[in-house]
GROMACS .gro file of C-alpha atoms in nm:
model
  442
    1MET     CA    1   0.000   0.000   0.000
    2ALA     CA    2   0.301   0.231   0.038
    3LEU     CA    3   0.321   0.254  -0.340
    4LEU     CA    4  -0.036   0.383  -0.361
    5ALA     CA    5   0.002   0.654  -0.097
    6PRO     CA    6   0.212   0.971  -0.088
    7LEU     CA    7   0.570   0.901   0.018
    8ASN     CA    8   0.564   1.102   0.341
    9LEU     CA    9   0.594   0.829   0.603
   10ILE     CA   10   0.974   0.821   0.589
   11ASP     CA   11   0.985   1.201   0.562
   12SER     CA   12   0.780   1.249   0.877
   13LEU     CA   13   1.004   1.003   1.062
   14LEU     CA   14   1.326   1.170   0.950
   15LEU     CA   15   1.197   1.521   1.024
   16LYS     CA   16   1.173   1.427   1.392
   17PHE     CA   17   1.553   1.401   1.407
   18PHE     CA   18   1.681   1.627   1.125
   19SER     CA   19   1.594   1.959   0.966
   20GLU     CA   20   1.403   1.977   0.639
   21GLN     CA   21   1.708   2.090   0.443
   22THR     CA   22   1.918   1.804   0.581
   23VAL     CA   23   1.651   1.552   0.486
   24ASN     CA   24   1.601   1.690   0.133
   25TYR     CA   25   1.962   1.760   0.039
   26VAL     CA   26   2.164   1.506   0.240
   27ILE     CA   27   1.968   1.204   0.364
   28TRP     CA   28   1.743   1.141   0.064
   29PRO     CA   29   2.031   1.173  -0.187
   30PHE     CA   30   2.229   0.919   0.016
   31ILE     CA   31   1.931   0.682   0.014
   32GLN     CA   32   1.895   0.723  -0.363
   33ILE     CA   33   2.267   0.677  -0.424
   34GLY     CA   34   2.273   0.364  -0.210
   35ALA     CA   35   1.978   0.218  -0.400
   36VAL     CA   36   2.132   0.293  -0.743
   37VAL     CA   37   2.476   0.159  -0.646
   38THR     CA   38   2.325  -0.158  -0.497
   39ILE     CA   39   2.103  -0.226  -0.799
   40THR     CA   40   2.390  -0.156  -1.041
   41ALA     CA   41   2.625  -0.385  -0.846
   42LEU     CA   42   2.366  -0.663  -0.857
   43TRP     CA   43   2.324  -0.604  -1.230
   44VAL     CA   44   2.700  -0.629  -1.282
   45ALA     CA   45   2.708  -0.955  -1.090
   46TYR     CA   46   2.424  -1.114  -1.286
   47ALA     CA   47   2.509  -0.957  -1.622
   48THR     CA   48   2.784  -1.215  -1.656
   49TYR     CA   49   2.527  -1.487  -1.588
   50LEU     CA   50   2.284  -1.341  -1.842
   51GLU     CA   51   2.555  -1.308  -2.104
   52ARG     CA   52   2.665  -1.667  -2.057
   53LYS     CA   53   2.306  -1.788  -2.074
   54ILE     CA   54   2.224  -1.582  -2.384
   55SER     CA   55   2.543  -1.696  -2.557
   56ALA     CA   56   2.456  -2.055  -2.467
   57PHE     CA   57   2.109  -2.010  -2.615
   58ILE     CA   58   2.258  -1.867  -2.936
   59GLN     CA   59   2.503  -2.158  -2.958
   60ALA     CA   60   2.243  -2.427  -2.866
   61ARG     CA   61   2.390  -2.526  -2.529
   62LEU     CA   62   2.295  -2.489  -2.161
   63GLY     CA   63   2.547  -2.252  -2.005
   64PRO     CA   64   2.599  -2.239  -1.624
   65MET     CA   65   2.382  -2.506  -1.455
   66ARG     CA   66   2.578  -2.645  -1.159
   67VAL     CA   67   2.576  -2.377  -0.887
   68GLY     CA   68   2.219  -2.329  -0.765
   69PRO     CA   69   1.899  -2.392  -0.962
   70TRP     CA   70   1.961  -2.317  -1.331
   71GLY     CA   71   2.302  -2.184  -1.228
   72LEU     CA   72   2.156  -1.874  -1.057
   73LEU     CA   73   2.422  -1.877  -0.784
   74GLN     CA   74   2.711  -1.885  -1.032
   75PRO     CA   75   2.784  -1.508  -1.004
   76ILE     CA   76   2.816  -1.540  -0.626
   77ALA     CA   77   3.056  -1.831  -0.664
   78ASP     CA   78   3.261  -1.636  -0.919
   79GLY     CA   79   3.276  -1.333  -0.688
   80LEU     CA   80   3.396  -1.540  -0.392
   81LYS     CA   81   3.658  -1.705  -0.612
   82LEU     CA   82   3.796  -1.368  -0.723
   83LEU     CA   83   3.804  -1.235  -0.366
   84VAL     CA   84   4.021  -1.521  -0.237
   85LYS     CA   85   4.260  -1.533  -0.534
   86GLU     CA   86   4.613  -1.406  -0.477
   87ASP     CA   87   4.679  -1.054  -0.603
   88PHE     CA   88   5.003  -1.014  -0.801
   89ILE     CA   89   5.182  -0.690  -0.884
   90PRO     CA   90   5.458  -0.689  -1.150
   91GLU     CA   91   5.805  -0.627  -1.013
   92ASN     CA   92   5.880  -0.305  -1.205
   93ALA     CA   93   5.525  -0.171  -1.215
   94ASP     CA   94   5.427   0.172  -1.086
   95ARG     CA   95   5.257   0.038  -0.774
   96TRP     CA   96   5.040   0.339  -0.690
   97VAL     CA   97   4.906   0.392  -1.041
   98PHE     CA   98   4.866   0.016  -1.085
   99PHE     CA   99   4.662   0.006  -0.765
  100VAL     CA  100   4.441   0.310  -0.834
  101ALA     CA  101   4.357   0.253  -1.204
  102PRO     CA  102   4.079  -0.009  -1.154
  103TYR     CA  103   3.904   0.209  -0.897
  104ILE     CA  104   3.908   0.510  -1.132
  105ALA     CA  105   3.730   0.300  -1.395
  106VAL     CA  106   3.459   0.188  -1.150
  107VAL     CA  107   3.405   0.530  -0.993
  108ALA     CA  108   3.377   0.703  -1.333
  109ALA     CA  109   3.107   0.457  -1.442
  110PHE     CA  110   2.907   0.485  -1.118
  111ILE     CA  111   2.921   0.867  -1.087
  112VAL     CA  112   2.730   0.911  -1.414
  113MET     CA  113   2.432   0.733  -1.256
  114ALA     CA  114   2.374   1.042  -1.039
  115VAL     CA  115   2.226   1.241  -1.329
  116VAL     CA  116   2.039   0.966  -1.515
  117PRO     CA  117   1.659   1.011  -1.477
  118PHE     CA  118   1.536   0.659  -1.407
  119GLY     CA  119   1.187   0.796  -1.347
  120PRO     CA  120   1.001   1.112  -1.239
  121ASP     CA  121   1.018   1.276  -0.898
  122TRP     CA  122   1.217   1.069  -0.645
  123ALA     CA  123   1.354   0.832  -0.910
  124VAL     CA  124   1.612   1.100  -1.007
  125ILE     CA  125   1.910   1.162  -0.778
  126THR     CA  126   1.993   1.504  -0.920
  127ASP     CA  127   1.883   1.700  -1.225
  128LEU     CA  128   2.173   1.900  -1.365
  129ASN     CA  129   2.094   2.164  -1.624
  130ILE     CA  130   2.408   2.044  -1.809
  131GLY     CA  131   2.348   1.673  -1.756
  132VAL     CA  132   2.446   1.575  -2.110
  133LEU     CA  133   2.784   1.749  -2.081
  134PHE     CA  134   2.838   1.589  -1.739
  135VAL     CA  135   2.780   1.241  -1.883
  136LEU     CA  136   3.021   1.296  -2.173
  137ALA     CA  137   3.289   1.447  -1.948
  138VAL     CA  138   3.282   1.189  -1.668
  139SER     CA  139   3.241   0.883  -1.892
  140SER     CA  140   3.561   0.983  -2.075
  141VAL     CA  141   3.757   0.952  -1.750
  142GLY     CA  142   3.702   0.575  -1.756
  143VAL     CA  143   3.916   0.548  -2.068
  144LEU     CA  144   4.202   0.720  -1.884
  145ALA     CA  145   4.188   0.440  -1.626
  146LEU     CA  146   4.259   0.186  -1.901
  147ILE     CA  147   4.554   0.392  -2.025
  148LEU     CA  148   4.697   0.421  -1.673
  149ALA     CA  149   4.649   0.048  -1.614
  150GLY     CA  150   4.836  -0.045  -1.931
  151TRP     CA  151   5.120   0.204  -1.875
  152SER     CA  152   5.175   0.120  -1.508
  153SER     CA  153   5.191  -0.258  -1.569
  154ASN     CA  154   5.536  -0.235  -1.736
  155SER     CA  155   5.419  -0.482  -2.001
  156LYS     CA  156   5.429  -0.435  -2.377
  157TYR     CA  157   5.103  -0.624  -2.425
  158ALA     CA  158   4.923  -0.410  -2.167
  159LEU     CA  159   5.074  -0.090  -2.308
  160LEU     CA  160   4.960  -0.175  -2.662
  161GLY     CA  161   4.610  -0.243  -2.530
  162ALA     CA  162   4.611   0.094  -2.352
  163LEU     CA  163   4.723   0.277  -2.667
  164ARG     CA  164   4.448   0.106  -2.863
  165SER     CA  165   4.200   0.226  -2.602
  166SER     CA  166   4.314   0.587  -2.636
  167ALA     CA  167   4.294   0.578  -3.017
  168GLN     CA  168   3.953   0.412  -3.002
  169MET     CA  169   3.825   0.671  -2.753
  170VAL     CA  170   3.938   0.962  -2.972
  171SER     CA  171   3.779   0.803  -3.279
  172TYR     CA  172   3.435   0.735  -3.132
  173GLU     CA  173   3.396   0.997  -2.859
  174VAL     CA  174   3.375   1.270  -3.124
  175SER     CA  175   3.101   1.089  -3.319
  176MET     CA  176   2.908   1.017  -2.999
  177GLY     CA  177   2.910   1.382  -2.894
  178LEU     CA  178   2.806   1.505  -3.238
  179ALA     CA  179   2.526   1.246  -3.265
  180ILE     CA  180   2.355   1.395  -2.958
  181ILE     CA  181   2.324   1.744  -3.108
  182GLY     CA  182   2.029   1.647  -3.330
  183ALA     CA  183   1.822   1.537  -3.030
  184LEU     CA  184   1.921   1.851  -2.840
  185MET     CA  185   1.784   2.068  -3.122
  186PHE     CA  186   1.439   1.924  -3.058
  187ALA     CA  187   1.470   1.917  -2.677
  188ARG     CA  188   1.625   2.268  -2.648
  189THR     CA  189   1.789   2.175  -2.317
  190LEU     CA  190   2.098   1.993  -2.185
  191SER     CA  191   1.911   1.849  -1.885
  192LEU     CA  192   1.844   1.476  -1.917
  193SER     CA  193   1.519   1.510  -1.722
  194GLY     CA  194   1.426   1.803  -1.947
  195ILE     CA  195   1.487   1.588  -2.257
  196VAL     CA  196   1.249   1.322  -2.123
  197ALA     CA  197   0.993   1.590  -2.037
  198SER     CA  198   1.022   1.729  -2.390
  199GLN     CA  199   0.945   1.389  -2.540
  200GLN     CA  200   0.656   1.346  -2.296
  201SER     CA  201   0.503   1.686  -2.379
  202ASP     CA  202   0.539   1.615  -2.752
  203SER     CA  203   0.402   1.258  -2.705
  204ILE     CA  204   0.671   1.113  -2.929
  205TRP     CA  205   1.017   0.959  -2.892
  206PHE     CA  206   1.312   1.135  -3.052
  207PHE     CA  207   1.410   0.809  -3.220
  208VAL     CA  208   1.157   0.877  -3.497
  209TYR     CA  209   1.306   1.224  -3.548
  210GLN     CA  210   1.666   1.107  -3.518
  211PRO     CA  211   1.705   0.746  -3.637
  212ILE     CA  212   2.056   0.807  -3.773
  213GLY     CA  213   2.158   0.985  -3.452
  214PHE     CA  214   2.035   0.691  -3.244
  215ILE     CA  215   2.230   0.442  -3.458
  216ILE     CA  216   2.551   0.649  -3.443
  217PHE     CA  217   2.521   0.695  -3.065
  218LEU     CA  218   2.462   0.325  -3.005
  219ILE     CA  219   2.753   0.210  -3.225
  220SER     CA  220   2.985   0.468  -3.069
  221GLY     CA  221   2.875   0.363  -2.720
  222ILE     CA  222   2.949  -0.003  -2.790
  223ALA     CA  223   3.292   0.097  -2.921
  224GLU     CA  224   3.353   0.316  -2.614
  225ASN     CA  225   3.280   0.019  -2.387
  226ASN     CA  226   3.537  -0.198  -2.572
  227ARG     CA  227   3.267  -0.454  -2.639
  228ALA     CA  228   3.273  -0.697  -2.930
  229PRO     CA  229   3.307  -0.645  -3.220
  230PHE     CA  230   3.509  -0.341  -3.102
  231ASP     CA  231   3.711  -0.512  -2.827
  232LEU     CA  232   4.049  -0.437  -2.987
  233ALA     CA  233   4.188  -0.305  -2.658
  234GLU     CA  234   4.165  -0.653  -2.502
  235ALA     CA  235   4.203  -0.872  -2.809
  236GLU     CA  236   4.330  -1.200  -2.663
  237SER     CA  237   4.440  -1.332  -3.004
  238GLU     CA  238   4.726  -1.079  -3.027
  239LEU     CA  239   4.750  -0.902  -2.688
  240VAL     CA  240   4.689  -1.188  -2.439
  241ALA     CA  241   4.432  -0.980  -2.248
  242GLY     CA  242   4.521  -0.624  -2.338
  243PHE     CA  243   4.541  -0.348  -2.079
  244HIS     CA  244   4.460  -0.579  -1.784
  245THR     CA  245   4.705  -0.856  -1.872
  246GLU     CA  246   4.903  -0.812  -1.547
  247TYR     CA  247   4.600  -0.781  -1.317
  248SER     CA  248   4.463  -1.065  -1.108
  249GLY     CA  249   4.211  -1.135  -0.836
  250PHE     CA  250   3.976  -0.863  -0.716
  251ARG     CA  251   4.138  -0.574  -0.908
  252TRP     CA  252   4.099  -0.774  -1.230
  253SER     CA  253   3.727  -0.808  -1.157
  254LEU     CA  254   3.695  -0.430  -1.106
  255PHE     CA  255   3.765  -0.371  -1.476
  256PHE     CA  256   3.478  -0.599  -1.571
  257MET     CA  257   3.256  -0.432  -1.314
  258ALA     CA  258   3.340  -0.097  -1.476
  259GLU     CA  259   3.270  -0.241  -1.823
  260TYR     CA  260   2.924  -0.369  -1.735
  261ALA     CA  261   2.844  -0.050  -1.541
  262ALA     CA  262   2.947   0.154  -1.847
  263MET     CA  263   2.710  -0.061  -2.055
  264VAL     CA  264   2.430   0.043  -1.820
  265VAL     CA  265   2.531   0.409  -1.861
  266VAL     CA  266   2.529   0.395  -2.243
  267THR     CA  267   2.193   0.216  -2.260
  268ALA     CA  268   2.042   0.448  -1.997
  269VAL     CA  269   2.156   0.762  -2.182
  270ALA     CA  270   2.041   0.620  -2.517
  271THR     CA  271   1.703   0.539  -2.363
  272THR     CA  272   1.678   0.891  -2.220
  273LEU     CA  273   1.779   1.072  -2.539
  274TYR     CA  274   1.602   0.868  -2.805
  275LEU     CA  275   1.349   0.626  -2.650
  276GLY     CA  276   1.161   0.866  -2.424
  277GLY     CA  277   1.329   0.762  -2.100
  278TRP     CA  278   1.065   0.658  -1.850
  279TYR     CA  279   0.784   0.803  -2.065
  280PHE     CA  280   0.537   0.561  -2.222
  281PRO     CA  281   0.191   0.647  -2.360
  282PHE     CA  282  -0.095   0.622  -2.107
  283VAL     CA  283   0.136   0.564  -1.809
  284TYR     CA  284   0.066   0.922  -1.699
  285ARG     CA  285  -0.293   0.820  -1.618
  286PHE     CA  286  -0.169   0.690  -1.283
  287THR     CA  287  -0.142   1.052  -1.174
  288GLU     CA  288  -0.503   1.134  -1.258
  289ALA     CA  289  -0.636   0.949  -0.955
  290LYS     CA  290  -0.537   1.117  -0.631
  291GLY     CA  291  -0.285   0.920  -0.427
  292PHE     CA  292  -0.142   0.712  -0.712
  293HIS     CA  293   0.170   0.922  -0.767
  294ASN     CA  294   0.416   0.667  -0.625
  295ALA     CA  295   0.260   0.391  -0.835
  296TYR     CA  296   0.317   0.614  -1.138
  297VAL     CA  297   0.685   0.654  -1.042
  298VAL     CA  298   0.731   0.279  -0.996
  299VAL     CA  299   0.563   0.195  -1.327
  300SER     CA  300   0.773   0.460  -1.503
  301LEU     CA  301   1.084   0.305  -1.349
  302ILE     CA  302   0.982  -0.037  -1.480
  303VAL     CA  303   0.926   0.112  -1.828
  304PHE     CA  304   1.274   0.267  -1.822
  305LEU     CA  305   1.438  -0.060  -1.714
  306ALA     CA  306   1.251  -0.253  -1.983
  307LYS     CA  307   1.374  -0.019  -2.258
  308ALA     CA  308   1.731  -0.027  -2.128
  309GLY     CA  309   1.710  -0.406  -2.097
  310LEU     CA  310   1.632  -0.440  -2.466
  311LEU     CA  311   1.940  -0.237  -2.556
  312LEU     CA  312   2.151  -0.445  -2.316
  313TYR     CA  313   2.030  -0.759  -2.488
  314LEU     CA  314   2.156  -0.604  -2.813
  315TYR     CA  315   2.504  -0.584  -2.654
  316PHE     CA  316   2.501  -0.959  -2.587
  317TRP     CA  317   2.351  -1.040  -2.924
  318LEU     CA  318   2.620  -0.849  -3.116
  319ARG     CA  319   2.900  -1.011  -2.914
  320TRP     CA  320   2.809  -1.357  -3.034
  321THR     CA  321   2.700  -1.258  -3.384
  322LEU     CA  322   2.968  -1.034  -3.537
  323PRO     CA  323   3.341  -1.116  -3.562
  324ARG     CA  324   3.599  -0.876  -3.425
  325PHE     CA  325   3.704  -0.597  -3.662
  326ARG     CA  326   4.058  -0.548  -3.780
  327TYR     CA  327   4.219  -0.237  -3.640
  328ASP     CA  328   4.215  -0.053  -3.972
  329GLN     CA  329   3.844  -0.135  -4.007
  330LEU     CA  330   3.786   0.004  -3.657
  331MET     CA  331   3.952   0.333  -3.750
  332ASP     CA  332   3.777   0.348  -4.089
  333LEU     CA  333   3.434   0.303  -3.931
  334GLY     CA  334   3.496   0.582  -3.680
  335TRP     CA  335   3.654   0.842  -3.909
  336LYS     CA  336   3.518   0.762  -4.256
  337TRP     CA  337   3.162   0.660  -4.170
  338LEU     CA  338   3.037   0.767  -3.827
  339LEU     CA  339   3.199   1.110  -3.814
  340PRO     CA  340   3.072   1.225  -4.159
  341ALA     CA  341   2.731   1.071  -4.081
  342SER     CA  342   2.705   1.268  -3.755
  343LEU     CA  343   2.796   1.593  -3.934
  344ILE     CA  344   2.538   1.524  -4.206
  345ASN     CA  345   2.279   1.457  -3.935
  346ILE     CA  346   2.348   1.795  -3.773
  347VAL     CA  347   2.307   1.979  -4.103
  348VAL     CA  348   1.986   1.797  -4.202
  349THR     CA  349   1.835   1.841  -3.855
  350ALA     CA  350   1.913   2.213  -3.860
  351ILE     CA  351   1.748   2.241  -4.202
  352ALA     CA  352   1.444   2.051  -4.069
  353VAL     CA  353   1.408   2.289  -3.771
  354VAL     CA  354   1.441   2.595  -3.996
  355VAL     CA  355   1.181   2.455  -4.238
  356LEU     CA  356   0.938   2.385  -3.952
  357GLN     CA  357   0.981   2.737  -3.815
  358GLY     CA  358   0.943   2.891  -4.162
  359LEU     CA  359   0.625   2.696  -4.236
  360ASN     CA  360   0.484   2.797  -3.897
  361GLU     CA  361   0.551   3.164  -3.965
  362SER     CA  362   0.403   3.140  -4.314
  363GLY     CA  363   0.066   3.024  -4.180
  364ILE     CA  364   0.101   2.645  -4.175
  365HIS     CA  365   0.066   2.547  -3.809
  366THR     CA  366   0.362   2.314  -3.742
  367ILE     CA  367   0.478   2.418  -3.393
  368ASP     CA  368   0.258   2.419  -3.084
  369SER     CA  369   0.513   2.576  -2.849
  370ILE     CA  370   0.884   2.591  -2.769
  371ALA     CA  371   0.849   2.626  -2.392
  372GLY     CA  372   0.920   2.260  -2.314
  373GLY     CA  373   1.120   2.178  -2.626
  374LEU     CA  374   1.013   2.192  -2.988
  375ASN     CA  375   0.656   2.065  -2.948
  376LEU     CA  376   0.512   2.000  -3.293
  377THR     CA  377   0.163   1.968  -3.431
  378PRO     CA  378   0.064   1.646  -3.616
  379SER     CA  379   0.163   1.804  -3.949
  380GLY     CA  380   0.491   1.920  -3.798
  381LYS     CA  381   0.562   1.571  -3.666
  382VAL     CA  382   0.505   1.421  -4.011
  383ILE     CA  383   0.751   1.668  -4.165
  384ALA     CA  384   1.011   1.599  -3.894
  385ILE     CA  385   0.973   1.222  -3.937
  386LEU     CA  386   1.013   1.252  -4.314
  387PHE     CA  387   1.331   1.454  -4.264
  388GLY     CA  388   1.459   1.197  -4.012
  389PHE     CA  389   1.412   0.888  -4.226
  390GLY     CA  390   1.501   1.073  -4.546
  391ASN     CA  391   1.828   1.154  -4.374
  392LEU     CA  392   1.902   0.780  -4.360
  393LEU     CA  393   1.890   0.755  -4.738
  394LEU     CA  394   2.081   1.079  -4.789
  395THR     CA  395   2.355   0.974  -4.545
  396ALA     CA  396   2.390   0.633  -4.711
  397VAL     CA  397   2.433   0.794  -5.055
  398ILE     CA  398   2.686   1.057  -4.939
  399LEU     CA  399   2.893   0.809  -4.738
  400SER     CA  400   2.899   0.568  -5.031
  401LEU     CA  401   3.027   0.844  -5.259
  402ILE     CA  402   3.289   0.958  -5.007
  403ASN     CA  403   3.426   0.610  -4.942
  404TRP     CA  404   3.405   0.509  -5.309
  405ARG     CA  405   3.618   0.808  -5.408
  406SER     CA  406   3.859   0.729  -5.124
  407ARG     CA  407   3.890   0.367  -5.239
  408ASP     CA  408   3.939   0.477  -5.601
  409PHE     CA  409   4.213   0.720  -5.493
  410ASN     CA  410   4.393   0.444  -5.299
  411LEU     CA  411   4.379   0.211  -5.600
  412LYS     CA  412   4.528   0.477  -5.828
  413LYS     CA  413   4.800   0.540  -5.571
  414GLN     CA  414   4.888   0.170  -5.561
  415ARG     CA  415   4.903   0.153  -5.941
  416ARG     CA  416   5.148   0.444  -5.951
  417GLN     CA  417   5.380   0.244  -5.724
  418ILE     CA  418   5.395  -0.048  -5.968
  419ARG     CA  419   5.683  -0.067  -6.212
  420LEU     CA  420   5.812  -0.317  -6.460
  421VAL     CA  421   6.114  -0.528  -6.370
  422ASP     CA  422   6.310  -0.753  -6.604
  423LEU     CA  423   6.326  -1.121  -6.537
  424PRO     CA  424   6.645  -1.329  -6.615
  425LYS     CA  425   6.518  -1.452  -6.955
  426GLY     CA  426   6.422  -1.109  -7.081
  427ARG     CA  427   6.059  -1.138  -6.987
  428ALA     CA  428   5.884  -0.857  -6.803
  429ALA     CA  429   5.657  -0.885  -6.504
  430VAL     CA  430   5.466  -0.645  -6.290
  431LYS     CA  431   5.596  -0.621  -5.938
  432PRO     CA  432   5.516  -0.375  -5.661
  433VAL     CA  433   5.796  -0.159  -5.530
  434SER     CA  434   5.729  -0.260  -5.170
  435GLU     CA  435   5.713  -0.626  -5.070
  436GLU     CA  436   5.527  -0.540  -4.748
  437PRO     CA  437   5.167  -0.671  -4.737
  438GLU     CA  438   4.895  -0.417  -4.775
  439LEU     CA  439   4.738  -0.308  -4.449
  440SER     CA  440   4.390  -0.390  -4.575
  441LYS     CA  441   4.489  -0.754  -4.633
  442VAL     CA  442   4.658  -0.821  -4.298
   0.00000   0.00000   0.00000
């Protein structure tokens, strides 16, 4: 019954011992932070179980089945095993940096949760007016932890994995930041809660306005998390284990905790920006009846977790579906495809907004208001959707032309490097100047 009544029972109890400001700005935030950290830690523990089960389903096998019913206690057994394993530190490693690096990765992933709106009202820890910038800034710190871990290990394999991480971060962080701008043009705010409120007031998800932006953000987020098929930083086939080669025991597990927590961050931000966050049609009706506000918050929270869960399943699906990219393919995708696509999306979205404003001023009613974002009329929504999905076709054509011309230029460059050489019997053959294999064929 507590879900159906106003949440004032705990407030009235706390106000007997503390002031109102202490309760609102100290105690409640600590309660919210504790709940988010606990739920995220449980997710990290059982994400490994879910991934192993999903991969087993894809490969027609059972997966973990021995520890507990259906293997449900396997994450607990794995955690206990890692806690009791001996912790090694390389002889010539930088001990302090080696020790701190895993904790930086975990803290950077968990801090972002403070600004993610999991639901309305008390389901948000804090609502920053620059929440989007905060997410981009803090999530980038996690990549620095991988670089520090690889450098401090005094291992060539770990250092190469760290350098790959830095190059991968530079390649995809730019595209991720640019992909968000299209959604911000419609939301007209940098607050994550404000973006959800804009989609709620417009009764539409930004995914239908920004399909190309959603795709770019999701691909860039998977690459940022070093997840397959972008796990070049920890490619065991050539780098043993990459940046965490020299780690063992509990500190080794912290990197995987940070990875799965970062997955939650990317899916939560993608859900907030493009899938309406906790908003779902008709859920707001819980607020119409007096006293059902907390039920509305809980249902909204379930809606948010369901949307994020679908994107998390996509992570697992891609891992066991696509092979790992070569490193040159990884760089090509970031610089030759995603970056131009994000720039094209910004231009087309800006044109769409200008067209909508021009039509509205010329007498065709396309905009209801701009108080809570760019709220469009039905005709305005149709125009915005046509621009969004037309942008998919336009981007595909432009990227094909760009990369076709680039490929044609490389072929002409290779032909210029070919010369004729004489064979012993006077015959001629075509032979390249350099005997080194081409990078694209390695």
